[in-house]
């Protein structure tokens, strides 16, 4: 399996990962704040398969919509949102930070109950009002 690489806009933070097992669009209100308006497009990878290789990002933790802690990780210099650590052994990597995001088309939408009415949701893909398990 080949490494997938990415980082922030200014180049101070870099990471690598492997083992993407799902790609999703999260429409929750928290993600709208983090993205600056729309949903977050994320690649889900096992936490042990993700590592920062350059720099030390900032972290901000608070309860997510599920009530579980969500840690949002970003570059303190340029503000690029990079990753969310969620209450599972999974890392949600923002597709915009990947060096080549083109191959990672989202296959599912989550937290559609909080989606803005002006943001389209793919009618051909599975969609969940909250998390698929909840």
mmCIF file with all atom_site columns, C-alpha atoms in Angstrom:
data_model
loop_
_atom_site.group_PDB
_atom_site.id
_atom_site.type_symbol
_atom_site.label_atom_id
_atom_site.label_alt_id
_atom_site.label_comp_id
_atom_site.label_asym_id
_atom_site.label_entity_id
_atom_site.label_seq_id
_atom_site.pdbx_PDB_ins_code
_atom_site.Cartn_x
_atom_site.Cartn_y
_atom_site.Cartn_z
_atom_site.occupancy
_atom_site.B_iso_or_equiv
_atom_site.pdbx_formal_charge
_atom_site.auth_seq_id
_atom_site.auth_comp_id
_atom_site.auth_asym_id
_atom_site.auth_atom_id
_atom_site.pdbx_PDB_model_num
ATOM 1   C CA . UNK A 1 1   ? 0.000   0.000  0.000  1.00 0.00 ? 1   UNK A CA 1
ATOM 2   C CA . UNK A 1 2   ? 1.442   3.376  -0.958 1.00 0.00 ? 2   UNK A CA 1
ATOM 3   C CA . UNK A 1 3   ? 1.629   6.343  1.389  1.00 0.00 ? 3   UNK A CA 1
ATOM 4   C CA . UNK A 1 4   ? -0.776  9.219  0.878  1.00 0.00 ? 4   UNK A CA 1
ATOM 5   C CA . UNK A 1 5   ? 0.696   12.612 1.740  1.00 0.00 ? 5   UNK A CA 1
ATOM 6   C CA . UNK A 1 6   ? -0.647  16.033 2.537  1.00 0.00 ? 6   UNK A CA 1
ATOM 7   C CA . UNK A 1 7   ? -0.224  19.165 4.578  1.00 0.00 ? 7   UNK A CA 1
ATOM 8   C CA . UNK A 1 8   ? -1.222  22.750 5.120  1.00 0.00 ? 8   UNK A CA 1
ATOM 9   C CA . UNK A 1 9   ? -1.248  25.730 2.767  1.00 0.00 ? 9   UNK A CA 1
ATOM 10  C CA . UNK A 1 10  ? 1.961   27.301 4.106  1.00 0.00 ? 10  UNK A CA 1
ATOM 11  C CA . UNK A 1 11  ? 3.894   23.999 4.229  1.00 0.00 ? 11  UNK A CA 1
ATOM 12  C CA . UNK A 1 12  ? 4.708   24.095 7.958  1.00 0.00 ? 12  UNK A CA 1
ATOM 13  C CA . UNK A 1 13  ? 2.691   20.931 8.666  1.00 0.00 ? 13  UNK A CA 1
ATOM 14  C CA . UNK A 1 14  ? 3.028   17.692 6.682  1.00 0.00 ? 14  UNK A CA 1
ATOM 15  C CA . UNK A 1 15  ? 1.562   14.238 7.203  1.00 0.00 ? 15  UNK A CA 1
ATOM 16  C CA . UNK A 1 16  ? 1.336   10.797 5.654  1.00 0.00 ? 16  UNK A CA 1
ATOM 17  C CA . UNK A 1 17  ? -1.244  8.059  5.880  1.00 0.00 ? 17  UNK A CA 1
ATOM 18  C CA . UNK A 1 18  ? -2.459  4.847  4.327  1.00 0.00 ? 18  UNK A CA 1
ATOM 19  C CA . UNK A 1 19  ? -5.495  2.621  4.477  1.00 0.00 ? 19  UNK A CA 1
ATOM 20  C CA . UNK A 1 20  ? -8.339  4.965  3.525  1.00 0.00 ? 20  UNK A CA 1
ATOM 21  C CA . UNK A 1 21  ? -11.453 2.885  4.160  1.00 0.00 ? 21  UNK A CA 1
ATOM 22  C CA . UNK A 1 22  ? -14.182 5.440  3.471  1.00 0.00 ? 22  UNK A CA 1
ATOM 23  C CA . UNK A 1 23  ? -14.604 8.944  2.100  1.00 0.00 ? 23  UNK A CA 1
ATOM 24  C CA . UNK A 1 24  ? -17.487 11.040 3.378  1.00 0.00 ? 24  UNK A CA 1
ATOM 25  C CA . UNK A 1 25  ? -19.083 14.457 3.483  1.00 0.00 ? 25  UNK A CA 1
ATOM 26  C CA . UNK A 1 26  ? -19.939 15.668 6.990  1.00 0.00 ? 26  UNK A CA 1
ATOM 27  C CA . UNK A 1 27  ? -22.654 18.339 7.039  1.00 0.00 ? 27  UNK A CA 1
ATOM 28  C CA . UNK A 1 28  ? -22.710 18.910 10.830 1.00 0.00 ? 28  UNK A CA 1
ATOM 29  C CA . UNK A 1 29  ? -22.757 22.481 12.093 1.00 0.00 ? 29  UNK A CA 1
ATOM 30  C CA . UNK A 1 30  ? -19.337 22.022 13.725 1.00 0.00 ? 30  UNK A CA 1
ATOM 31  C CA . UNK A 1 31  ? -17.832 21.097 10.350 1.00 0.00 ? 31  UNK A CA 1
ATOM 32  C CA . UNK A 1 32  ? -19.461 24.147 8.786  1.00 0.00 ? 32  UNK A CA 1
ATOM 33  C CA . UNK A 1 33  ? -17.610 26.328 11.286 1.00 0.00 ? 33  UNK A CA 1
ATOM 34  C CA . UNK A 1 34  ? -14.347 24.467 10.619 1.00 0.00 ? 34  UNK A CA 1
ATOM 35  C CA . UNK A 1 35  ? -14.693 24.678 6.830  1.00 0.00 ? 35  UNK A CA 1
ATOM 36  C CA . UNK A 1 36  ? -15.843 28.283 6.747  1.00 0.00 ? 36  UNK A CA 1
ATOM 37  C CA . UNK A 1 37  ? -19.301 27.578 5.361  1.00 0.00 ? 37  UNK A CA 1
ATOM 38  C CA . UNK A 1 38  ? -19.978 24.202 3.793  1.00 0.00 ? 38  UNK A CA 1
ATOM 39  C CA . UNK A 1 39  ? -19.482 20.637 4.894  1.00 0.00 ? 39  UNK A CA 1
ATOM 40  C CA . UNK A 1 40  ? -16.162 18.888 5.434  1.00 0.00 ? 40  UNK A CA 1
ATOM 41  C CA . UNK A 1 41  ? -14.974 16.362 2.878  1.00 0.00 ? 41  UNK A CA 1
ATOM 42  C CA . UNK A 1 42  ? -13.046 13.693 4.755  1.00 0.00 ? 42  UNK A CA 1
ATOM 43  C CA . UNK A 1 43  ? -11.053 10.519 4.210  1.00 0.00 ? 43  UNK A CA 1
ATOM 44  C CA . UNK A 1 44  ? -11.382 8.083  7.096  1.00 0.00 ? 44  UNK A CA 1
ATOM 45  C CA . UNK A 1 45  ? -8.230  6.177  8.040  1.00 0.00 ? 45  UNK A CA 1
ATOM 46  C CA . UNK A 1 46  ? -7.292  4.019  11.030 1.00 0.00 ? 46  UNK A CA 1
ATOM 47  C CA . UNK A 1 47  ? -5.601  6.226  13.641 1.00 0.00 ? 47  UNK A CA 1
ATOM 48  C CA . UNK A 1 48  ? -2.410  4.107  13.695 1.00 0.00 ? 48  UNK A CA 1
ATOM 49  C CA . UNK A 1 49  ? -2.072  4.590  9.911  1.00 0.00 ? 49  UNK A CA 1
ATOM 50  C CA . UNK A 1 50  ? -1.818  8.416  10.192 1.00 0.00 ? 50  UNK A CA 1
ATOM 51  C CA . UNK A 1 51  ? 1.257   10.406 11.284 1.00 0.00 ? 51  UNK A CA 1
ATOM 52  C CA . UNK A 1 52  ? 2.453   13.988 11.190 1.00 0.00 ? 52  UNK A CA 1
ATOM 53  C CA . UNK A 1 53  ? 5.895   14.109 9.560  1.00 0.00 ? 53  UNK A CA 1
ATOM 54  C CA . UNK A 1 54  ? 6.680   17.824 9.857  1.00 0.00 ? 54  UNK A CA 1
ATOM 55  C CA . UNK A 1 55  ? 5.661   20.540 12.278 1.00 0.00 ? 55  UNK A CA 1
ATOM 56  C CA . UNK A 1 56  ? 3.442   20.616 15.323 1.00 0.00 ? 56  UNK A CA 1
ATOM 57  C CA . UNK A 1 57  ? -0.199  21.503 14.621 1.00 0.00 ? 57  UNK A CA 1
ATOM 58  C CA . UNK A 1 58  ? -2.620  23.142 17.058 1.00 0.00 ? 58  UNK A CA 1
ATOM 59  C CA . UNK A 1 59  ? -5.519  21.223 18.578 1.00 0.00 ? 59  UNK A CA 1
ATOM 60  C CA . UNK A 1 60  ? -8.972  22.317 19.688 1.00 0.00 ? 60  UNK A CA 1
ATOM 61  C CA . UNK A 1 61  ? -11.251 19.848 21.509 1.00 0.00 ? 61  UNK A CA 1
ATOM 62  C CA . UNK A 1 62  ? -14.939 20.110 22.333 1.00 0.00 ? 62  UNK A CA 1
ATOM 63  C CA . UNK A 1 63  ? -17.988 17.817 22.254 1.00 0.00 ? 63  UNK A CA 1
ATOM 64  C CA . UNK A 1 64  ? -19.297 17.050 18.799 1.00 0.00 ? 64  UNK A CA 1
ATOM 65  C CA . UNK A 1 65  ? -22.928 16.528 17.834 1.00 0.00 ? 65  UNK A CA 1
ATOM 66  C CA . UNK A 1 66  ? -22.808 12.994 19.233 1.00 0.00 ? 66  UNK A CA 1
ATOM 67  C CA . UNK A 1 67  ? -21.693 14.339 22.621 1.00 0.00 ? 67  UNK A CA 1
ATOM 68  C CA . UNK A 1 68  ? -18.290 12.656 22.226 1.00 0.00 ? 68  UNK A CA 1
ATOM 69  C CA . UNK A 1 69  ? -15.102 14.727 22.119 1.00 0.00 ? 69  UNK A CA 1
ATOM 70  C CA . UNK A 1 70  ? -13.868 15.831 18.713 1.00 0.00 ? 70  UNK A CA 1
ATOM 71  C CA . UNK A 1 71  ? -10.363 17.252 18.387 1.00 0.00 ? 71  UNK A CA 1
ATOM 72  C CA . UNK A 1 72  ? -9.879  19.489 15.370 1.00 0.00 ? 72  UNK A CA 1
ATOM 73  C CA . UNK A 1 73  ? -6.262  19.757 14.279 1.00 0.00 ? 73  UNK A CA 1
ATOM 74  C CA . UNK A 1 74  ? -5.050  22.680 12.182 1.00 0.00 ? 74  UNK A CA 1
ATOM 75  C CA . UNK A 1 75  ? -2.017  24.741 11.238 1.00 0.00 ? 75  UNK A CA 1
ATOM 76  C CA . UNK A 1 76  ? -1.517  27.595 13.695 1.00 0.00 ? 76  UNK A CA 1
ATOM 77  C CA . UNK A 1 77  ? 0.323   29.646 11.042 1.00 0.00 ? 77  UNK A CA 1
ATOM 78  C CA . UNK A 1 78  ? -2.019  29.535 8.027  1.00 0.00 ? 78  UNK A CA 1
ATOM 79  C CA . UNK A 1 79  ? -5.188  28.149 9.653  1.00 0.00 ? 79  UNK A CA 1
ATOM 80  C CA . UNK A 1 80  ? -5.611  25.178 7.315  1.00 0.00 ? 80  UNK A CA 1
ATOM 81  C CA . UNK A 1 81  ? -7.938  22.568 8.852  1.00 0.00 ? 81  UNK A CA 1
ATOM 82  C CA . UNK A 1 82  ? -6.151  19.222 8.592  1.00 0.00 ? 82  UNK A CA 1
ATOM 83  C CA . UNK A 1 83  ? -7.658  16.424 10.648 1.00 0.00 ? 83  UNK A CA 1
ATOM 84  C CA . UNK A 1 84  ? -10.359 15.602 13.176 1.00 0.00 ? 84  UNK A CA 1
ATOM 85  C CA . UNK A 1 85  ? -9.803  12.978 15.845 1.00 0.00 ? 85  UNK A CA 1
ATOM 86  C CA . UNK A 1 86  ? -13.137 11.455 16.721 1.00 0.00 ? 86  UNK A CA 1
ATOM 87  C CA . UNK A 1 87  ? -14.340 9.072  19.433 1.00 0.00 ? 87  UNK A CA 1
ATOM 88  C CA . UNK A 1 88  ? -13.207 6.027  17.471 1.00 0.00 ? 88  UNK A CA 1
ATOM 89  C CA . UNK A 1 89  ? -9.789  4.711  16.494 1.00 0.00 ? 89  UNK A CA 1
ATOM 90  C CA . UNK A 1 90  ? -10.256 6.667  13.262 1.00 0.00 ? 90  UNK A CA 1
ATOM 91  C CA . UNK A 1 91  ? -8.828  9.921  11.924 1.00 0.00 ? 91  UNK A CA 1
ATOM 92  C CA . UNK A 1 92  ? -10.953 12.093 9.630  1.00 0.00 ? 92  UNK A CA 1
ATOM 93  C CA . UNK A 1 93  ? -8.494  13.727 7.227  1.00 0.00 ? 93  UNK A CA 1
ATOM 94  C CA . UNK A 1 94  ? -9.728  16.795 5.333  1.00 0.00 ? 94  UNK A CA 1
ATOM 95  C CA . UNK A 1 95  ? -9.502  16.096 1.596  1.00 0.00 ? 95  UNK A CA 1
ATOM 96  C CA . UNK A 1 96  ? -8.355  19.660 0.858  1.00 0.00 ? 96  UNK A CA 1
ATOM 97  C CA . UNK A 1 97  ? -5.030  19.023 2.581  1.00 0.00 ? 97  UNK A CA 1
ATOM 98  C CA . UNK A 1 98  ? -4.138  15.993 0.478  1.00 0.00 ? 98  UNK A CA 1
ATOM 99  C CA . UNK A 1 99  ? -1.426  16.512 -2.122 1.00 0.00 ? 99  UNK A CA 1
ATOM 100 C CA . UNK A 1 100 ? -3.741  14.764 -4.618 1.00 0.00 ? 100 UNK A CA 1
ATOM 101 C CA . UNK A 1 101 ? -7.372  14.727 -3.461 1.00 0.00 ? 101 UNK A CA 1
ATOM 102 C CA . UNK A 1 102 ? -8.793  13.832 -6.911 1.00 0.00 ? 102 UNK A CA 1
ATOM 103 C CA . UNK A 1 103 ? -9.043  10.032 -6.354 1.00 0.00 ? 103 UNK A CA 1
ATOM 104 C CA . UNK A 1 104 ? -11.112 10.383 -3.165 1.00 0.00 ? 104 UNK A CA 1
ATOM 105 C CA . UNK A 1 105 ? -14.732 10.939 -4.175 1.00 0.00 ? 105 UNK A CA 1
ATOM 106 C CA . UNK A 1 106 ? -17.059 10.908 -1.167 1.00 0.00 ? 106 UNK A CA 1
ATOM 107 C CA . UNK A 1 107 ? -19.332 7.888  -1.046 1.00 0.00 ? 107 UNK A CA 1
ATOM 108 C CA . UNK A 1 108 ? -21.595 8.858  1.867  1.00 0.00 ? 108 UNK A CA 1
ATOM 109 C CA . UNK A 1 109 ? -23.037 11.962 3.543  1.00 0.00 ? 109 UNK A CA 1
ATOM 110 C CA . UNK A 1 110 ? -23.449 12.206 7.317  1.00 0.00 ? 110 UNK A CA 1
ATOM 111 C CA . UNK A 1 111 ? -25.182 14.676 9.621  1.00 0.00 ? 111 UNK A CA 1
ATOM 112 C CA . UNK A 1 112 ? -27.486 15.747 6.804  1.00 0.00 ? 112 UNK A CA 1
ATOM 113 C CA . UNK A 1 113 ? -29.990 16.930 9.434  1.00 0.00 ? 113 UNK A CA 1
ATOM 114 C CA . UNK A 1 114 ? -27.733 19.986 9.879  1.00 0.00 ? 114 UNK A CA 1
ATOM 115 C CA . UNK A 1 115 ? -26.910 20.552 6.199  1.00 0.00 ? 115 UNK A CA 1
ATOM 116 C CA . UNK A 1 116 ? -27.577 23.992 4.822  1.00 0.00 ? 116 UNK A CA 1
ATOM 117 C CA . UNK A 1 117 ? -30.467 24.026 2.360  1.00 0.00 ? 117 UNK A CA 1
ATOM 118 C CA . UNK A 1 118 ? -28.233 25.539 -0.326 1.00 0.00 ? 118 UNK A CA 1
ATOM 119 C CA . UNK A 1 119 ? -25.649 22.748 -0.228 1.00 0.00 ? 119 UNK A CA 1
ATOM 120 C CA . UNK A 1 120 ? -26.418 19.845 -2.572 1.00 0.00 ? 120 UNK A CA 1
ATOM 121 C CA . UNK A 1 121 ? -26.317 16.275 -1.265 1.00 0.00 ? 121 UNK A CA 1
ATOM 122 C CA . UNK A 1 122 ? -25.596 13.532 -3.808 1.00 0.00 ? 122 UNK A CA 1
ATOM 123 C CA . UNK A 1 123 ? -28.913 11.668 -4.205 1.00 0.00 ? 123 UNK A CA 1
ATOM 124 C CA . UNK A 1 124 ? -27.085 8.604  -5.566 1.00 0.00 ? 124 UNK A CA 1
ATOM 125 C CA . UNK A 1 125 ? -24.974 8.124  -2.406 1.00 0.00 ? 125 UNK A CA 1
ATOM 126 C CA . UNK A 1 126 ? -26.100 6.878  1.014  1.00 0.00 ? 126 UNK A CA 1
ATOM 127 C CA . UNK A 1 127 ? -27.012 9.684  3.407  1.00 0.00 ? 127 UNK A CA 1
ATOM 128 C CA . UNK A 1 128 ? -27.584 9.633  7.149  1.00 0.00 ? 128 UNK A CA 1
ATOM 129 C CA . UNK A 1 129 ? -29.321 12.226 9.334  1.00 0.00 ? 129 UNK A CA 1
ATOM 130 C CA . UNK A 1 130 ? -26.567 11.752 11.938 1.00 0.00 ? 130 UNK A CA 1
ATOM 131 C CA . UNK A 1 131 ? -23.815 9.108  12.182 1.00 0.00 ? 131 UNK A CA 1
ATOM 132 C CA . UNK A 1 132 ? -24.583 5.830  10.375 1.00 0.00 ? 132 UNK A CA 1
ATOM 133 C CA . UNK A 1 133 ? -24.749 3.982  13.702 1.00 0.00 ? 133 UNK A CA 1
ATOM 134 C CA . UNK A 1 134 ? -26.909 6.635  15.381 1.00 0.00 ? 134 UNK A CA 1
#
